[in-house]
Every structure is written in structure tokens, then in C-alpha cells.
mmCIF file of C-alpha atoms in Angstrom:
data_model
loop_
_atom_site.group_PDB
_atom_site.id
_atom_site.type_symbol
_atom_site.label_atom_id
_atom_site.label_comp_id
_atom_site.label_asym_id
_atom_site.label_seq_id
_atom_site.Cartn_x
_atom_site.Cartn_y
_atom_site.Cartn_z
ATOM 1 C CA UNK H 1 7.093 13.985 -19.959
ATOM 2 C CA UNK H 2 4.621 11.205 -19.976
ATOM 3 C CA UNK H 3 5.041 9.153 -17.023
ATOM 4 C CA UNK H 4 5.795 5.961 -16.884
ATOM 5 C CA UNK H 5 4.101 3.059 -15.252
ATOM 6 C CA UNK H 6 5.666 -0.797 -14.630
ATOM 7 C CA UNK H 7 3.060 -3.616 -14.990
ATOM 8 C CA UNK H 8 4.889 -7.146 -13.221
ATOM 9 C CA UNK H 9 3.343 -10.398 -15.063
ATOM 10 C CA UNK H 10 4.483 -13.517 -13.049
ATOM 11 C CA UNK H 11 3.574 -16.747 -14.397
ATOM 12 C CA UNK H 12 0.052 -17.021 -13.882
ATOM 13 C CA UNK H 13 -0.915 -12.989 -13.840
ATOM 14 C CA UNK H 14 -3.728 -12.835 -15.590
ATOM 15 C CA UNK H 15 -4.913 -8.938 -15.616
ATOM 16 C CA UNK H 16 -1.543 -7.484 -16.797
ATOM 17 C CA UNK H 17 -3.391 -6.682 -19.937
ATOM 18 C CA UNK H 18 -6.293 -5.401 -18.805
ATOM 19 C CA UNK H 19 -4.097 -3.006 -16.514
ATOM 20 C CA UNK H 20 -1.740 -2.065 -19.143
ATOM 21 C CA UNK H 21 -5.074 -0.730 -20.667
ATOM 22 C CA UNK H 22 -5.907 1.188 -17.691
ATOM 23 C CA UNK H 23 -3.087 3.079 -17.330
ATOM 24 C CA UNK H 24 -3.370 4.204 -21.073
ATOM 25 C CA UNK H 25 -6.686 4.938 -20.713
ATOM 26 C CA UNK H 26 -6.188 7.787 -17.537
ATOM 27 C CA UNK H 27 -3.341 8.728 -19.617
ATOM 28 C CA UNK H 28 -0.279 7.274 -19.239
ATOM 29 C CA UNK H 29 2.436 4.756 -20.362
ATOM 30 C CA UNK H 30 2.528 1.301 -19.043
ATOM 31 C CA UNK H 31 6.007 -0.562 -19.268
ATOM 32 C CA UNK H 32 5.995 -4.535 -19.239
ATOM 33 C CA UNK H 33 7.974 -5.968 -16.413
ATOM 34 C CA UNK H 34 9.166 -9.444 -16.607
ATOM 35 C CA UNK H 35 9.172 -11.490 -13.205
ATOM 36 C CA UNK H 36 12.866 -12.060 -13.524
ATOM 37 C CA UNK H 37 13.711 -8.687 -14.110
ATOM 38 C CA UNK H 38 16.641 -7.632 -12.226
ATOM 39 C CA UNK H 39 15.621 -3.539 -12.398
ATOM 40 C CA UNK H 40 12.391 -1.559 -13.179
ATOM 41 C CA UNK H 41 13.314 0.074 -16.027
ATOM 42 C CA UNK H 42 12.809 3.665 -14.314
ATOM 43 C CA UNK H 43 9.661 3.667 -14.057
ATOM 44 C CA UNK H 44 7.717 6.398 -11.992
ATOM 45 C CA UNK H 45 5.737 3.634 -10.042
ATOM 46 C CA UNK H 46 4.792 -0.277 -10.281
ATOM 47 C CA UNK H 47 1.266 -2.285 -10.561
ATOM 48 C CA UNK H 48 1.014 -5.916 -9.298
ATOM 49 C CA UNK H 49 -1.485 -7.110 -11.222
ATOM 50 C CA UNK H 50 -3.896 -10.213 -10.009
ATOM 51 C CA UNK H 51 -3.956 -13.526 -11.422
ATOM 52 C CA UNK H 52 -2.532 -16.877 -9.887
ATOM 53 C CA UNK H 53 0.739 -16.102 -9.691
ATOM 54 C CA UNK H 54 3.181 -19.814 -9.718
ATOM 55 C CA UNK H 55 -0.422 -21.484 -10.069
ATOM 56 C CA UNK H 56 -1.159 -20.141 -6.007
ATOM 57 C CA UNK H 57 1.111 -23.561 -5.017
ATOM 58 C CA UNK H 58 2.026 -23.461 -1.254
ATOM 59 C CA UNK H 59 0.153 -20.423 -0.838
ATOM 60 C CA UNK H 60 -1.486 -16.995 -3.070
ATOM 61 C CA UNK H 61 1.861 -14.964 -3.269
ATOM 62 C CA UNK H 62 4.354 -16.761 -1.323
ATOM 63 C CA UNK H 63 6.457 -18.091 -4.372
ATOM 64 C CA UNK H 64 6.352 -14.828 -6.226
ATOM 65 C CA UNK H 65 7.628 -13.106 -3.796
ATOM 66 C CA UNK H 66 10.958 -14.232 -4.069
ATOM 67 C CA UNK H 67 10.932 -12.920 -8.188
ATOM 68 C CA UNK H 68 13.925 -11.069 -9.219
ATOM 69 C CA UNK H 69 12.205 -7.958 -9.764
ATOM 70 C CA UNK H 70 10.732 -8.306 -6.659
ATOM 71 C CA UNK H 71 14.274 -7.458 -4.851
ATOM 72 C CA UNK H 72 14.415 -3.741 -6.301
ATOM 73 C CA UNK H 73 10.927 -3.055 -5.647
ATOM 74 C CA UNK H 74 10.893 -4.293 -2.005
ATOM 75 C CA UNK H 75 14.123 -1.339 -2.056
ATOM 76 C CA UNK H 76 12.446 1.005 -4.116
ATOM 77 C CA UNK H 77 8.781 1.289 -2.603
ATOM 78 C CA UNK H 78 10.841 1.640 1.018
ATOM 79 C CA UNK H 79 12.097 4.857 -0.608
ATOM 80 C CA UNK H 80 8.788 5.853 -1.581
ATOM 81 C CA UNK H 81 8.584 4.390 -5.350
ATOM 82 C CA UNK H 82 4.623 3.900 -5.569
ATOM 83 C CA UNK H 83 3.062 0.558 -5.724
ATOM 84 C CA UNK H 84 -0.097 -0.799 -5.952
ATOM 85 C CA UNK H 85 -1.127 -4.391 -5.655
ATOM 86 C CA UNK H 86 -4.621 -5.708 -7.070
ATOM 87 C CA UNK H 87 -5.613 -9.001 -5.741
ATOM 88 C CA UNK H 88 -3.033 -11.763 -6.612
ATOM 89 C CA UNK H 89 -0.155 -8.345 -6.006
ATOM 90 C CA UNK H 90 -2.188 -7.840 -2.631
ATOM 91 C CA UNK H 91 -1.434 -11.118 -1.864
ATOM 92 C CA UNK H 92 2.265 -10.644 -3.007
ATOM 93 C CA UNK H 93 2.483 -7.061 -1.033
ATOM 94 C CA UNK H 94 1.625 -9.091 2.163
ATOM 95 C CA UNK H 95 4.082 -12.072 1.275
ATOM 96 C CA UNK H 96 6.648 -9.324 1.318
ATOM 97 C CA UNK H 97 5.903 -7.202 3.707
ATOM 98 C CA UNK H 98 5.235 -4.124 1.905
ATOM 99 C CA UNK H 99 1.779 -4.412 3.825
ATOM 100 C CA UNK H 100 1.237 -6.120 6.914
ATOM 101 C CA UNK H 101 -1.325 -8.643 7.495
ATOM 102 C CA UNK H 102 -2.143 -11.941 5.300
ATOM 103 C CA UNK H 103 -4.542 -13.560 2.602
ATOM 104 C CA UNK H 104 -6.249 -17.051 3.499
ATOM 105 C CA UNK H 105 -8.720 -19.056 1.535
ATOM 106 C CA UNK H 106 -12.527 -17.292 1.175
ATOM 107 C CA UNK H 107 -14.614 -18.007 4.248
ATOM 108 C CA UNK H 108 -17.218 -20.069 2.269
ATOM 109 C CA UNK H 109 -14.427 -21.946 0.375
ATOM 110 C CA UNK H 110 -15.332 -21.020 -3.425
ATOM 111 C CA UNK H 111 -14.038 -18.880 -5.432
ATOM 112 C CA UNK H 112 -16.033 -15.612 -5.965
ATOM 113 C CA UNK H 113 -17.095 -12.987 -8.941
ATOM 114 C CA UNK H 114 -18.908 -10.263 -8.586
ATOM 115 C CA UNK H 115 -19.377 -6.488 -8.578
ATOM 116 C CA UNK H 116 -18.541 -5.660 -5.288
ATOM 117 C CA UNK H 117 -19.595 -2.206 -3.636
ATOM 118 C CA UNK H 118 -16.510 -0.524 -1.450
ATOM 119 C CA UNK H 119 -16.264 2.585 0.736
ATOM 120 C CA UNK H 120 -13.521 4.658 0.453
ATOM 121 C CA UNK H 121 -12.015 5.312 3.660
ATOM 122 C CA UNK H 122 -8.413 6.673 2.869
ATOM 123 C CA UNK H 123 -8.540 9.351 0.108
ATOM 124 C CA UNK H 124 -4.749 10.250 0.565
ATOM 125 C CA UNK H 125 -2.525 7.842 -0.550
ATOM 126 C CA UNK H 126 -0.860 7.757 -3.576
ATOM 127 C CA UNK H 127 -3.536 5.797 -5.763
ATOM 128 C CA UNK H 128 -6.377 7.388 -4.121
ATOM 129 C CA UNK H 129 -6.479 10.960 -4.056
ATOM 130 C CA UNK H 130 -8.927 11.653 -6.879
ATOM 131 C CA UNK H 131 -11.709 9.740 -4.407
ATOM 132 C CA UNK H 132 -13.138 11.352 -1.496
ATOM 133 C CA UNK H 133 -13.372 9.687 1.761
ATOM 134 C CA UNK H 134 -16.777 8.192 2.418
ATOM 135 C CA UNK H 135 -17.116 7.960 -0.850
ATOM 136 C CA UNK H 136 -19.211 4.366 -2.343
ATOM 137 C CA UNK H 137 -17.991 3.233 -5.520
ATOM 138 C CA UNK H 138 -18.346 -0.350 -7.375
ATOM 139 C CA UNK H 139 -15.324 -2.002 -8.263
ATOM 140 C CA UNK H 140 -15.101 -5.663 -9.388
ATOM 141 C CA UNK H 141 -14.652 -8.212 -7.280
ATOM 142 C CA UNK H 142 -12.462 -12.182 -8.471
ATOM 143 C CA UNK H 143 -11.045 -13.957 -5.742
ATOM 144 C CA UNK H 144 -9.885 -17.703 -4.332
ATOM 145 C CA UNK H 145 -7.781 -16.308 -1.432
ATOM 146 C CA UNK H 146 -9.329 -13.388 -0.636
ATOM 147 C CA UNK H 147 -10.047 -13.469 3.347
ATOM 148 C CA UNK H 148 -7.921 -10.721 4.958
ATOM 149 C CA UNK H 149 -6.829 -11.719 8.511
ATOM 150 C CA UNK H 150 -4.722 -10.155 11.373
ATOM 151 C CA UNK H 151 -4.114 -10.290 14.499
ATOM 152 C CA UNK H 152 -6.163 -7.741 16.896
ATOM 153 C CA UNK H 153 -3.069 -5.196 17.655
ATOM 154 C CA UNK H 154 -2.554 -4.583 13.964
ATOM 155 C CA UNK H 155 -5.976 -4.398 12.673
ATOM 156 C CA UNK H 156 -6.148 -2.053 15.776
ATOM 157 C CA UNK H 157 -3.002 -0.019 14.654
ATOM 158 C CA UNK H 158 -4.799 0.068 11.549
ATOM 159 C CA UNK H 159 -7.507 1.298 12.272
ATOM 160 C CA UNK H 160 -5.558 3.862 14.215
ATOM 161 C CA UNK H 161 -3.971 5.554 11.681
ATOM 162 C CA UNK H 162 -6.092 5.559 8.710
ATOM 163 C CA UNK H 163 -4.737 2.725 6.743
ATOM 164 C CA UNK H 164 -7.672 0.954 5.683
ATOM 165 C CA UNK H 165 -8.367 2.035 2.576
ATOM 166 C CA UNK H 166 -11.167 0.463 1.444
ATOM 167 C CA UNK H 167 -13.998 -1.579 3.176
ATOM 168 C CA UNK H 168 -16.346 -3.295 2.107
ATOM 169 C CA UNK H 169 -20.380 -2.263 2.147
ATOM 170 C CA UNK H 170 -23.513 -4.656 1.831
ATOM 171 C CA UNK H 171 -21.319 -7.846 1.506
ATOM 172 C CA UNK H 172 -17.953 -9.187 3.029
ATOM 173 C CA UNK H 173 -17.709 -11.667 -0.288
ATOM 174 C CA UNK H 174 -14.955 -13.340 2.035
ATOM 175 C CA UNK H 175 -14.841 -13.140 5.620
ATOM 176 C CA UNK H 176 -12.144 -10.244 5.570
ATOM 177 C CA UNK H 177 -11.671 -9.216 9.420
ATOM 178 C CA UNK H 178 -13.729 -5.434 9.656
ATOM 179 C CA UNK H 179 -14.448 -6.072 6.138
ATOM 180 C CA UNK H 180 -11.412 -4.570 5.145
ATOM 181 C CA UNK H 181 -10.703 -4.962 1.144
ATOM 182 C CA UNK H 182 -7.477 -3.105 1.018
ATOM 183 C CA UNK H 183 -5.166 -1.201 3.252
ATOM 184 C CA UNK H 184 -2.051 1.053 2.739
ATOM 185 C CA UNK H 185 1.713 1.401 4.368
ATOM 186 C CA UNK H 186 2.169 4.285 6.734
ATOM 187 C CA UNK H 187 3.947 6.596 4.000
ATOM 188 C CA UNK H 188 0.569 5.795 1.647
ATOM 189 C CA UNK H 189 2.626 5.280 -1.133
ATOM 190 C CA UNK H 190 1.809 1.378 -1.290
ATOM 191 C CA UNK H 191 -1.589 -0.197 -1.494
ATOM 192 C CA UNK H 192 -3.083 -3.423 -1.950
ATOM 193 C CA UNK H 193 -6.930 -4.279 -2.857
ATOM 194 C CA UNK H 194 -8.835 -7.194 -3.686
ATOM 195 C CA UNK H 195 -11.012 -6.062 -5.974
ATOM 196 C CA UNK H 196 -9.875 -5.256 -9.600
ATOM 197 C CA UNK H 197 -10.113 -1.483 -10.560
ATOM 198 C CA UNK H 198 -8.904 -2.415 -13.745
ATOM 199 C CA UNK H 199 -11.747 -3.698 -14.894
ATOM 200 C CA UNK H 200 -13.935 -0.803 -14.521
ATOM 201 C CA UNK H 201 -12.103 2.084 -16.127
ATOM 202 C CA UNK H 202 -14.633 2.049 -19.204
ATOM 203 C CA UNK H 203 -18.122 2.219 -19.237
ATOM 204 C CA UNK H 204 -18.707 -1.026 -21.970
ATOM 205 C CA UNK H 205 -16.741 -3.084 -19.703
ATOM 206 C CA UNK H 206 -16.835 -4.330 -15.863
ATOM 207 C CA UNK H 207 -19.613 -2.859 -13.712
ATOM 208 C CA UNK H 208 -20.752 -0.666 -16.863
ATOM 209 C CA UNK H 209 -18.967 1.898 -14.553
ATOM 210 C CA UNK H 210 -15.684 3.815 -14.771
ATOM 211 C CA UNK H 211 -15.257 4.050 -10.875
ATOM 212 C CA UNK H 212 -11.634 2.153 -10.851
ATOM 213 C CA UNK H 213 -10.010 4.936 -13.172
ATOM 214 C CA UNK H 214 -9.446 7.317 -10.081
ATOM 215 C CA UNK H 215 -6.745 4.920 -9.267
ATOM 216 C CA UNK H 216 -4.787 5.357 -12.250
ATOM 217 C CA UNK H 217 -4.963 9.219 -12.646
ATOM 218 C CA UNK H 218 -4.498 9.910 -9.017
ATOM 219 C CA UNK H 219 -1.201 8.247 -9.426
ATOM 220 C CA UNK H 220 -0.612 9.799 -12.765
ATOM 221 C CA UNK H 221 -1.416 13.355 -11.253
ATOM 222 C CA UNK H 222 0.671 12.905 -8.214
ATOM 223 C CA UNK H 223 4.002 12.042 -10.457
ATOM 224 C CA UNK H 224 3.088 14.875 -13.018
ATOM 225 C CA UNK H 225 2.855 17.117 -9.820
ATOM 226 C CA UNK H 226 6.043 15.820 -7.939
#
């Protein structure tokens, strides 16, 4: 059974495409969610995909959050549904609570593109498991909102228990606290990144580099396996 893999466009996404591509290219079948989608369609896990979600008004995330489909996915990834939110669904992930901290506006105040070098530092979640910690990989990098700020007893508990997942090596492109680009919830089965794996599952596109893919057949192996 192929599995089956939910793609959210809110008005504004612009990557749902390019991650609807991704998942066919590790292998398996993306499903188009609708932002006012009352259920997932069973799917076997759920991408948030980046993109100015509501146009970014009062703040990257905060009107999305309160989408329709949004209210079975807050239940489902609680019960362990997988979820993974690239940039704009970072942003969303921390609106709701899925992930703690939040996004403010980049440090230098423009917005930024560029391929952006990341270490791995959590190779056990969900979406991560075909990495190895330590590993260095180049993902690309698009962001407005893109500082990620907390306050010192969570980036601490953080820290703590391995749920940084990814940092970020040679460059903070935006002022990130411990140059954290994405982090993960306790169980590991959500995770939210800045940077766009998407866009580098191919070598003709992106970086010239397929080292996002891992992120899409981790996922894929770990429901094939469940």
C-alpha cells in the first residue's frame, strides 16, 4: 500500500507544488488538502508547506492557524499523526503549539534567499531518520520571518533533550537564538524548519543537490515499517 501524504495550501502557500513533487519523487503519494478542510482524508502524515500564508497580516502563521483543517491536525499529531512544517508551516506549528517557541521578523530586516548549510543534530524523529547526526547538508534557505526566539528555560529544555533538530553552520541568515533552524516535539513525530527541503530533492534544481529528499523517505520508510 502506497502511503499517503497530505500537503495543506492556505491562501498564500506557495511551495505546495514543489512539495507535492517531493513526496512523489522519494516515492510516495501526496494528497491536496484544502485550508478549510474539516478532515485529512486519512492520510498517513501531513506537510505544511511555506509560503505567506493570509498574506503574513498580523503576524507569519497566526491567522492560519485557526484553518479548519487545522482543528483535526492539532488532534491528530497529539496522537502521533506525523507532521512536518517548512517555513511558513514552522511558523504555523509554533502559532499552534505543536512546537514551542516563536518566529519574528529577520534580524537584519530583509527578506533572505540563499543556500543555507545546516547540521543535523536530531537523526530520530520521524522526518529525519535517513540523516545521521552531525551530519552537514545544504538545504535552501527563503525567509521574511525567520528569527527563532525563546525564552532561556525552553531553549534550555531544548537543548536538554535533543530537540533541536537542525542548526545552522557558517551563517545564522536570521538571528535565530543558538542558531537553531528547526526543532521537534518530545514524541519526534512533529518538526518544523526554515529552510525548504523541497527544493533540493533533484539534482537540476535547488542547491544542484538532493540533500532535502531524506526527509521525505524517512517518513515514507517509517509508515511502510509501522
Amino acid at each position: 500500500m502506497t502511503a499517503r501524504i497530505g500537503v495543506v495550501t492556505f491562501p498564500g502557500s506557495l511551495d505546495d507544488r514543489d512539495t507535492q513533487r517531493a513526496i512523489r519523487v522519494a516515492g510516495a503519494e501526496p494528497v491536496a488538502l484544502w485550508h478549510k478542510d474539516k478532515d485529512l482524508k486519512q492520510v498517513d502524515a501531513v506537510v505544511l508547506c511555506g509560503g505567506f500564508s493570509y498574506g503574513d497580516y498580523l503576524r507569519a502563521g497566526a491567522i492560519a492557524r485557526f484553518s479548519p483543517v487545522m482543528e483535526p491536525l492539532l488532534e491528530q499529531a497529539k496522537a502521533g499523526l506525523p507532521v512536518l512544517g517548512i517555513c511558513n508551516g514552522f511558523q504555523i506549528l509554533t502559532e499552534a503549539h505543536l512546537l514551542p517557541g516563536t518566529m519574528l521578523r529577520n534580524d537584519h530586516l530583509h527578506f533572505i534567499c540563499r543556500d543555507q548549510k545546516l547540521r543535523v543534530e536530531n537523526a530520530e524523529t520521524a522526518w529525519t531518520t535517513d540523516y545521521t547526526a552531525g551530519q552537514e547538508i545544504h538545504i535552501p534557505l527563503k525567509n521574511n520571518d525567520g528569527q527563532y526566539v525563546a525564552d532561556e528555560r525552553t531553549l534550555d529544555e531544548l537543548e536538554a533533550e535533543g530537540r533541536v533538530a537542525f542548526r545552522y553552520l557558517g551563517f545564522n541568515p536570521n538571528g535565530s537564538q543558538r542558531d537553531i533552524a528547526g526543532v521537534t516535539n518530545a514524541a519526534g513525530n512533529v518538526v518544523g524548519l526554515m529552510p525548504h527541503p523541497e527544493h533540493a530533492v533533484e539534482p537540476l534544481i535547488g542547491t544542484g543537490r538532493t540533500d532535502g529528499l531524506p526527509f521525505f523517505t524517512s517518513i515514507l520508510k517509517k509508515l511502510v515499517n509501522a
